[in-house]
CSV table of C-alpha atoms and ligand atoms in Angstrom, one decimal:
chain,number,residue,atom,x,y,z
A,1,MET,CA,-0.6,-8.4,17.6
A,2,THR,CA,-1.5,-11.6,15.8
A,3,VAL,CA,-1.7,-12.4,12.2
A,4,SER,CA,-3.9,-15.3,11.0
A,5,LEU,CA,-1.8,-17.8,9.2
A,6,SER,CA,-4.6,-19.8,7.8
A,7,VAL,CA,-7.2,-19.3,5.1
A,8,LEU,CA,-10.4,-21.1,4.1
A,9,LEU,CA,-10.1,-22.1,0.5
A,10,GLU,CA,-13.1,-22.2,-1.8
A,11,ARG,CA,-13.2,-26.0,-1.7
A,12,GLY,CA,-13.7,-25.7,2.1
A,13,ASP,CA,-10.3,-26.8,3.4
A,14,ARG,CA,-8.6,-24.7,6.1
A,15,VAL,CA,-5.0,-24.6,5.1
A,16,LYS,CA,-2.1,-22.5,6.3
A,17,ASP,CA,-1.0,-19.5,4.4
A,18,ILE,CA,2.7,-20.4,4.0
A,19,LYS,CA,3.8,-17.2,2.4
A,20,SER,CA,2.7,-15.2,5.5
A,21,TYR,CA,5.3,-17.0,7.6
A,22,SER,CA,8.7,-15.7,8.5
A,23,LEU,CA,11.6,-18.1,7.9
A,24,LYS,CA,12.0,-18.5,11.7
A,25,GLU,CA,8.3,-19.3,12.1
A,26,LEU,CA,8.4,-21.9,9.3
A,27,GLU,CA,11.6,-23.5,10.7
A,28,GLU,CA,9.9,-23.8,14.1
A,29,GLU,CA,6.8,-25.3,12.7
A,30,PHE,CA,8.7,-27.8,10.4
A,31,VAL,CA,10.8,-29.0,13.3
A,32,THR,CA,8.1,-29.2,16.0
A,33,GLU,CA,4.9,-30.1,14.1
A,34,LEU,CA,6.0,-31.8,10.9
A,35,ASN,CA,9.1,-33.5,12.3
A,36,LEU,CA,11.2,-32.2,9.4
A,37,PRO,CA,14.8,-31.0,9.6
A,38,ARG,CA,15.3,-27.2,9.9
A,39,PHE,CA,17.1,-26.9,6.5
A,40,ARG,CA,13.9,-28.1,4.7
A,41,ALA,CA,12.2,-24.9,5.8
A,42,LYS,CA,15.1,-22.9,4.3
A,43,GLN,CA,14.8,-24.8,1.0
A,44,VAL,CA,11.0,-24.2,0.8
A,45,TYR,CA,11.4,-20.6,1.8
A,46,LYS,CA,13.9,-20.0,-1.0
A,47,TRP,CA,11.3,-21.2,-3.5
A,48,LEU,CA,8.6,-19.1,-2.0
A,49,THR,CA,10.7,-16.0,-2.3
A,50,LEU,CA,11.4,-16.8,-5.9
A,51,GLY,CA,7.7,-16.7,-6.4
A,52,VAL,CA,6.7,-20.3,-7.2
A,53,GLU,CA,3.0,-20.8,-7.4
A,54,SER,CA,2.8,-24.5,-6.5
A,55,PHE,CA,4.8,-27.0,-4.4
A,56,GLU,CA,5.2,-29.0,-7.7
A,57,GLU,CA,7.8,-26.4,-8.8
A,58,MET,CA,10.0,-27.1,-5.8
A,59,THR,CA,12.2,-29.5,-7.7
A,60,ASP,CA,14.8,-30.3,-5.1
A,61,ILE,CA,12.2,-31.6,-2.7
A,62,SER,CA,10.8,-35.2,-2.8
A,63,LYS,CA,7.4,-35.8,-4.4
A,64,GLU,CA,6.1,-37.2,-1.1
A,65,LEU,CA,7.1,-34.2,0.9
A,66,ARG,CA,5.6,-31.9,-1.8
A,67,ASN,CA,2.3,-33.8,-1.5
A,68,ASN,CA,2.4,-33.5,2.3
A,69,LEU,CA,3.1,-29.8,2.2
A,70,SER,CA,0.3,-29.1,-0.3
A,71,ASN,CA,-2.2,-30.8,2.1
A,72,THR,CA,-1.1,-28.6,5.0
A,73,TYR,CA,-0.3,-25.3,3.3
A,74,TYR,CA,-1.6,-23.0,0.6
A,75,ILE,CA,0.6,-20.8,-1.6
A,76,SER,CA,-1.1,-17.4,-2.1
A,77,VAL,CA,-1.0,-16.1,-5.6
A,78,ALA,CA,-2.1,-12.9,-7.4
A,79,THR,CA,-3.3,-14.0,-10.9
A,80,ILE,CA,-3.2,-11.4,-13.6
A,81,GLU,CA,-6.8,-10.7,-14.7
A,82,LYS,CA,-6.1,-7.6,-16.7
A,83,LYS,CA,-3.0,-5.6,-17.6
A,84,LEU,CA,-2.9,-2.1,-19.0
A,85,VAL,CA,0.3,-0.5,-20.2
A,86,SER,CA,0.6,3.3,-20.6
A,87,VAL,CA,1.7,4.3,-24.1
A,88,TYR,CA,3.2,7.5,-22.7
A,89,ASP,CA,5.5,6.3,-19.9
A,90,LYS,CA,5.2,2.4,-19.8
A,91,THR,CA,3.4,2.5,-16.4
A,92,VAL,CA,1.7,-0.8,-15.9
A,93,LYS,CA,-1.5,-1.3,-14.1
A,94,TYR,CA,-2.6,-4.8,-13.0
A,95,LEU,CA,-5.9,-6.1,-11.9
A,96,PHE,CA,-5.2,-9.2,-9.9
A,97,LYS,CA,-7.6,-12.0,-8.9
A,98,LEU,CA,-7.2,-13.6,-5.5
A,99,TYR,CA,-8.0,-17.1,-4.3
A,100,ASP,CA,-11.6,-16.2,-3.4
A,101,GLY,CA,-12.4,-14.3,-6.6
A,102,GLU,CA,-11.8,-10.9,-5.2
A,103,PHE,CA,-10.0,-8.3,-7.3
A,104,ILE,CA,-7.2,-5.9,-6.3
A,105,GLU,CA,-5.1,-3.4,-8.2
A,106,SER,CA,-1.3,-2.7,-8.3
A,107,VAL,CA,0.6,-0.2,-10.5
A,108,VAL,CA,4.3,-0.5,-11.5
A,109,MET,CA,6.1,2.8,-12.4
A,110,ASN,CA,9.5,3.1,-13.9
A,111,TYR,CA,11.5,5.9,-12.4
A,112,LYS,CA,15.1,6.8,-13.0
A,113,HIS,CA,16.1,5.2,-9.7
A,114,GLY,CA,14.3,1.9,-10.5
A,115,TYR,CA,10.9,0.3,-10.5
A,116,THR,CA,8.3,1.3,-7.9
A,117,ILE,CA,5.2,-0.7,-7.2
A,118,CYS,CA,2.1,0.7,-5.6
A,119,ILE,CA,0.3,-2.1,-3.9
A,120,SER,CA,-3.1,-2.6,-2.3
A,121,THR,CA,-3.6,-3.5,1.4
A,122,GLN,CA,-7.3,-4.2,1.4
A,123,VAL,CA,-10.0,-5.3,-1.0
A,124,GLY,CA,-11.9,-1.9,-1.1
A,125,CYS,CA,-11.8,0.5,1.8
A,126,LYS,CA,-14.1,1.6,4.6
A,127,MET,CA,-13.0,5.2,4.8
A,128,GLY,CA,-15.3,6.6,2.0
A,129,CYS,CA,-13.2,9.6,0.8
A,130,SER,CA,-15.4,11.5,-1.7
A,131,PHE,CA,-12.7,11.8,-4.4
A,132,CYS,CA,-11.5,8.2,-4.3
A,133,ALA,CA,-12.7,5.4,-6.6
A,134,THR,CA,-11.7,2.7,-4.0
A,135,GLY,CA,-13.7,4.5,-1.3
A,136,LYS,CA,-16.8,4.4,-3.5
A,137,SER,CA,-16.9,0.7,-4.0
A,138,GLY,CA,-17.0,-0.2,-0.4
A,139,PHE,CA,-15.0,-2.7,1.7
A,140,SER,CA,-14.8,-6.5,1.2
A,141,ARG,CA,-11.9,-7.7,3.3
A,142,ASN,CA,-8.3,-7.3,4.5
A,143,LEU,CA,-5.4,-8.6,2.5
A,144,THR,CA,-3.0,-11.1,4.1
A,145,PRO,CA,0.7,-10.4,4.3
A,146,SER,CA,1.2,-13.0,1.6
A,147,GLU,CA,-1.3,-11.3,-0.8
A,148,MET,CA,0.7,-8.1,-0.5
A,149,LEU,CA,3.9,-10.0,-1.3
A,150,SER,CA,2.2,-11.8,-4.2
A,151,GLN,CA,1.4,-8.5,-6.0
A,152,ILE,CA,5.1,-7.7,-6.1
A,153,GLN,CA,6.1,-11.2,-7.1
A,154,SER,CA,3.5,-11.4,-9.9
A,155,ALA,CA,4.6,-8.1,-11.3
A,156,GLN,CA,8.3,-8.9,-11.1
A,157,LYS,CA,7.7,-12.2,-12.9
A,158,ASP,CA,5.5,-10.8,-15.6
A,159,LEU,CA,7.8,-7.8,-16.4
A,160,GLU,CA,11.0,-9.7,-15.8
A,161,ILE,CA,12.3,-6.9,-13.5
A,162,ARG,CA,13.4,-6.4,-9.9
A,163,ILE,CA,11.3,-4.0,-8.0
A,164,SER,CA,13.3,-1.7,-5.7
A,165,ASN,CA,10.6,0.5,-4.1
A,166,ILE,CA,7.2,-0.1,-2.6
A,167,VAL,CA,4.4,2.4,-1.9
A,168,LEU,CA,1.4,1.3,0.1
A,169,MET,CA,-0.9,3.6,-1.8
A,170,GLY,CA,-3.1,1.3,-3.7
A,171,MET,CA,-6.6,0.2,-2.6
A,172,GLY,CA,-7.3,0.2,1.1
A,173,GLU,CA,-6.2,2.0,4.2
A,174,PRO,CA,-3.0,0.2,5.4
A,175,LEU,CA,-3.4,1.3,9.1
A,176,ASP,CA,-6.9,-0.2,9.1
A,177,ASN,CA,-5.2,-3.6,8.4
A,178,TYR,CA,-2.5,-2.9,10.9
A,179,ALA,CA,-1.2,-6.4,12.0
A,180,ASN,CA,-1.1,-7.8,8.4
A,181,VAL,CA,0.6,-4.7,7.1
A,182,ILE,CA,3.3,-4.7,9.8
A,183,LYS,CA,3.9,-8.4,9.2
A,184,PHE,CA,4.2,-7.8,5.4
A,185,LEU,CA,6.7,-4.9,6.0
A,186,ARG,CA,8.8,-7.2,8.2
A,187,LEU,CA,8.7,-10.1,5.6
A,188,VAL,CA,9.4,-8.0,2.5
A,189,SER,CA,12.3,-6.2,4.1
A,190,SER,CA,13.8,-9.4,5.6
A,191,GLU,CA,17.2,-10.6,4.2
A,192,ASP,CA,15.6,-14.1,3.9
A,193,GLY,CA,12.8,-12.7,1.7
A,194,LEU,CA,12.6,-10.1,-1.1
A,195,ASN,CA,15.0,-7.9,0.9
A,196,ILE,CA,13.5,-4.5,0.0
A,197,GLY,CA,14.8,-2.1,2.6
A,198,MET,CA,12.4,-0.1,4.8
A,199,ARG,CA,14.0,3.1,3.4
A,200,HIS,CA,12.6,2.1,0.0
A,201,ILE,CA,9.1,1.8,1.4
A,202,SER,CA,6.3,4.4,1.9
A,203,LEU,CA,3.1,3.9,3.8
A,204,SER,CA,0.2,6.2,3.1
A,205,THR,CA,-2.6,6.8,5.5
A,206,CYS,CA,-5.8,8.9,5.6
A,207,GLY,CA,-4.9,9.6,9.3
A,208,LEU,CA,-5.9,7.0,11.8
A,209,VAL,CA,-4.3,8.8,14.7
A,210,ASP,CA,-4.1,6.0,17.3
A,211,LYS,CA,-2.4,3.8,14.7
A,212,ILE,CA,0.1,6.5,13.8
A,213,TYR,CA,1.3,6.5,17.5
A,214,GLU,CA,1.5,2.7,17.3
A,215,LEU,CA,3.5,2.8,14.1
A,216,GLU,CA,5.9,5.2,15.7
A,217,LYS,CA,6.7,2.6,18.3
A,218,GLU,CA,7.5,0.0,15.7
A,219,ASN,CA,10.6,2.1,14.9
A,220,LEU,CA,10.6,1.3,11.2
A,221,GLN,CA,12.7,3.4,8.8
A,222,LEU,CA,9.9,3.8,6.2
A,223,THR,CA,8.4,7.0,4.9
A,224,LEU,CA,5.1,7.9,6.4
A,225,SER,CA,2.8,9.7,3.9
A,226,VAL,CA,-0.3,11.4,5.3
A,227,SER,CA,-3.3,12.2,3.0
A,228,LEU,CA,-4.2,15.6,4.3
A,229,HIS,CA,-6.0,17.1,1.3
A,230,ALA,CA,-7.4,20.1,3.3
A,231,PRO,CA,-6.1,22.8,5.6
A,232,ASN,CA,-9.1,22.7,8.1
A,233,ASN,CA,-11.8,20.6,9.6
A,234,GLU,CA,-14.6,22.1,7.6
A,235,ILE,CA,-13.2,21.1,4.2
A,236,ARG,CA,-11.5,17.9,5.4
A,237,SER,CA,-14.7,16.5,7.0
A,238,GLN,CA,-16.5,17.2,3.7
A,239,THR,CA,-14.2,15.1,1.6
A,240,MET,CA,-12.7,12.7,4.2
A,241,PRO,CA,-15.2,11.3,6.7
A,242,VAL,CA,-12.3,10.0,8.8
A,243,ASN,CA,-11.7,13.6,9.9
A,244,ARG,CA,-14.9,13.5,11.9
A,245,ARG,CA,-13.3,10.8,14.1
A,246,TYR,CA,-9.8,12.3,14.1
A,247,PRO,CA,-9.9,16.1,13.6
A,248,ILE,CA,-7.0,17.8,11.9
A,249,GLU,CA,-5.5,19.2,15.1
A,250,GLU,CA,-5.2,15.7,16.6
A,251,LEU,CA,-3.8,14.3,13.3
A,252,LEU,CA,-1.1,17.0,13.0
A,253,LYS,CA,-0.2,16.6,16.7
A,254,ALA,CA,0.4,12.9,16.0
A,255,CYS,CA,2.4,13.7,12.9
A,256,ARG,CA,4.6,16.2,14.7
A,257,HIS,CA,5.2,13.6,17.4
A,258,TYR,CA,6.0,11.0,14.8
A,259,ALA,CA,8.5,13.3,13.0
A,260,ASP,CA,10.1,14.5,16.3
A,261,THR,CA,10.5,11.0,17.7
A,262,THR,CA,11.6,9.1,14.6
A,263,GLY,CA,13.6,12.0,13.0
A,264,ARG,CA,11.9,11.0,9.7
A,265,ARG,CA,10.3,13.6,7.3
A,266,ILE,CA,6.6,13.2,6.9
A,267,SER,CA,5.2,13.5,3.4
A,268,PHE,CA,1.8,15.2,3.2
A,269,GLU,CA,-0.4,14.4,0.2
A,270,TYR,CA,-2.6,17.2,-1.0
A,271,ALA,CA,-4.9,16.5,-3.9
A,272,MET,CA,-5.7,19.9,-5.4
A,273,ILE,CA,-9.4,20.2,-6.3
A,274,SER,CA,-10.4,23.3,-8.2
A,275,GLY,CA,-12.6,25.6,-6.1
A,276,VAL,CA,-12.5,23.2,-3.1
A,277,ASN,CA,-9.1,23.4,-1.4
A,278,ASP,CA,-6.9,25.4,-3.7
A,279,SER,CA,-7.4,29.0,-2.7
A,280,ASP,CA,-4.6,31.3,-1.4
A,281,GLU,CA,-6.4,31.3,2.0
A,282,CYS,CA,-6.2,27.4,2.0
A,283,ALA,CA,-2.4,27.6,1.3
A,284,ARG,CA,-1.8,30.1,4.1
A,285,GLU,CA,-3.9,28.0,6.6
A,286,LEU,CA,-1.9,24.9,5.6
A,287,GLY,CA,1.4,26.8,5.9
A,288,LYS,CA,0.5,28.0,9.4
A,289,ARG,CA,-0.5,24.5,10.5
A,290,LEU,CA,2.6,22.8,9.2
A,291,LYS,CA,5.2,25.5,10.1
A,292,GLY,CA,8.2,24.0,11.9
A,293,MET,CA,7.4,20.4,11.2
A,294,LEU,CA,9.9,18.1,9.5
A,295,CYS,CA,7.8,17.5,6.4
A,296,HIS,CA,7.2,17.9,2.7
A,297,VAL,CA,4.0,18.6,0.8
A,298,ASN,CA,3.2,16.6,-2.4
A,299,LEU,CA,0.6,18.4,-4.5
A,300,ILE,CA,-1.4,16.1,-6.7
A,301,PRO,CA,-3.8,17.4,-9.3
A,302,VAL,CA,-6.9,15.5,-8.4
A,303,ASN,CA,-7.8,12.6,-10.7
A,304,ASN,CA,-11.3,12.8,-12.0
A,305,VAL,CA,-13.3,9.7,-10.9
A,306,GLU,CA,-16.6,8.6,-12.3
A,307,GLY,CA,-19.4,9.8,-10.2
A,308,ASN,CA,-18.0,13.0,-8.9
A,309,SER,CA,-17.5,16.4,-10.4
A,310,TYR,CA,-14.1,17.3,-9.0
A,311,LYS,CA,-11.8,19.2,-11.4
A,312,LYS,CA,-8.0,19.5,-11.2
A,313,SER,CA,-6.6,22.8,-10.1
A,314,ARG,CA,-5.0,24.9,-12.8
A,315,ILE,CA,-1.2,25.1,-13.0
A,316,ASP,CA,-1.1,28.7,-11.9
A,317,ARG,CA,-3.0,27.6,-8.7
A,318,GLN,CA,-0.4,24.9,-8.1
A,319,LYS,CA,2.5,27.3,-8.5
A,320,ARG,CA,0.8,29.8,-6.2
A,321,PHE,CA,0.3,27.1,-3.5
A,322,ILE,CA,4.0,26.3,-3.6
A,323,GLU,CA,5.0,30.0,-3.4
A,324,ILE,CA,2.7,30.6,-0.4
A,325,LEU,CA,3.9,27.4,1.4
A,326,SER,CA,7.5,28.5,0.9
A,327,LYS,CA,6.8,31.6,3.0
A,328,TYR,CA,6.2,29.2,5.9
A,329,TYR,CA,9.4,27.3,5.1
A,330,ILE,CA,7.4,24.3,3.9
A,331,THR,CA,8.8,22.6,0.7
A,332,ALA,CA,6.2,21.5,-1.8
A,333,THR,CA,6.3,19.9,-5.2
A,334,VAL,CA,3.7,18.9,-7.7
A,335,ARG,CA,3.7,15.1,-8.2
A,336,ARG,CA,4.3,14.0,-11.8
A,337,THR,CA,1.3,12.1,-13.1
A,338,LEU,CA,2.2,8.7,-14.6
A,339,GLY,CA,-0.1,6.4,-16.5
A,340,SER,CA,-2.7,9.1,-17.1
A,341,ASP,CA,-4.1,7.1,-20.1
A,342,ILE,CA,-4.7,3.9,-18.0
A,343,ASN,CA,-6.4,5.5,-15.0
A,344,ALA,CA,-3.3,4.6,-12.9
A,345,SER,CA,-4.8,5.8,-9.6
A,346,CYS,CA,-6.1,2.8,-7.8
A,347,GLY,CA,-9.6,1.6,-7.4
A,348,GLN,CA,-10.9,2.6,-10.9
A,349,LEU,CA,-10.2,-0.7,-12.7
A,350,ARG,CA,-11.7,-2.9,-10.0
A,351,ARG,CA,-14.8,-0.7,-9.9
A,352,LYS,CA,-15.2,-0.9,-13.7
A,353,THR,CA,-14.7,-4.7,-13.7
A,354,ILE,CA,-17.3,-5.2,-11.0
A,355,SER,CA,-19.8,-3.0,-12.8
A,356,ASP,CA,-19.1,-4.6,-16.2
A,357,ASP,CA,-19.8,-8.0,-14.6
A,358,ILE,CA,-23.1,-7.0,-13.1
B,1,SAH,N1,-5.8,4.8,2.1
B,1,SAH,C1,-4.5,5.4,2.1
B,1,SAH,C2,-3.7,4.9,0.9
B,1,SAH,C3,-4.4,4.6,-0.4
B,1,SAH,S1,-5.0,6.0,-1.3
B,1,SAH,C4,-4.6,6.9,2.0
B,1,SAH,O1,-5.7,7.4,1.8
B,1,SAH,O2,-3.6,7.6,2.2
B,1,SAH,C5,-3.5,6.6,-2.0
B,1,SAH,C6,-3.5,8.1,-2.2
B,1,SAH,O3,-4.3,8.4,-3.4
B,1,SAH,C7,-4.0,8.9,-1.1
B,1,SAH,O4,-3.2,10.0,-0.9
B,1,SAH,C8,-5.3,9.3,-1.6
B,1,SAH,O5,-5.8,10.4,-0.9
B,1,SAH,C9,-5.0,9.5,-3.1
B,1,SAH,N2,-6.2,9.6,-4.0
B,1,SAH,C10,-7.3,8.9,-3.9
B,1,SAH,N3,-8.1,9.2,-4.9
B,1,SAH,C11,-7.5,10.2,-5.6
B,1,SAH,C12,-7.9,11.0,-6.7
B,1,SAH,N4,-9.1,10.9,-7.3
B,1,SAH,N5,-7.0,12.0,-7.1
B,1,SAH,C13,-5.8,12.1,-6.5
B,1,SAH,N6,-5.4,11.4,-5.4
B,1,SAH,C14,-6.3,10.5,-5.0
B,2,SF4,FE1,-9.6,4.7,1.4
B,2,SF4,FE2,-7.4,6.1,0.9
B,2,SF4,FE3,-9.4,6.0,-0.9
B,2,SF4,FE4,-9.7,7.3,1.4
B,2,SF4,S1,-8.3,7.8,-0.2
B,2,SF4,S2,-11.2,5.9,0.5
B,2,SF4,S3,-8.6,6.1,2.8
B,2,SF4,S4,-8.1,4.3,-0.2
């Protein structure tokens, strides 16, 4: 598994993406390639973790070395292009601009137990789910580990807070950008870096089965969320094209294996769409499929997205779903909606910005 540590800047230089290095990798490179003492890497790494955006800001390093470093390396940043704050609950949504002019979104939510950030892992997404704004705008490219870190650092700096939880539920399919996402997870949870523990991280996937087996072997203590959204192949293939490649039986087999092997509870996401997947029969089918698995179901009233006619299920349907699932000993809760006035679910702001620009 390799992660590219260099990027091609707009001005045409190929420079190395310093924020995608681990401290150990940077130390090795400083010593063997740049002839620098090991402690210099530690010094630079500390600044990078603090979120500096240029080598100029590294004030305890000589000007000459700062110049040398800026010819070899590039510091990835996520620049705030737009910021929306919810008047209801102070949820903040960012549209960030990347070095090549691409846009991504992140959302910061303030819960009782601290700040949670929802970050993007790709610019766009290839998976094309019919209810999702990101899926509708197509795919541009994968994010680097440093670009995932930069979303957290920019938000922390702007809001003057420390983020304690991360969910990989923004734009993109994390397991479709596997190597970069795993590298990011290792960097962000490292004691040398932002030091956000794996137990405070959730990764959400639409269900790339082979990658779920790979992730299981990484032995990470994170929470795996699986976007299920349907109890059978017929409905799931209609809304989630990925189901045609990995049918629900294979997906749930992988989930059971993951839960059994890691001992960690899987979180199933289920966006309730009125008249599509919210009948009593759907709840019973779901209950039968999940029975006996170490899991929890998060019911999410579907967010309306421009260009489709999906409607949220009514509250009585949500309650009924929970009641039926409980008969199969499956716990389910309705996820609280935050930032409803700022379209906090990801993909919508980027889409709007792109279409405004055209
Ligand atoms: N690609 C990953 C993670 C990003 S999407 C995945 O699909 O899991 C994050 C979550 O938002 C997923 O559970 C996704 O199904 C859900 N989602 C997307 N559009 C939505 C909408 N319009 N309403 C409710 N949930 C939505
Ligand atoms: Fe991609 Fe997830 Fe949106 Fe599906 S729901 S299109 S997998 S981001």
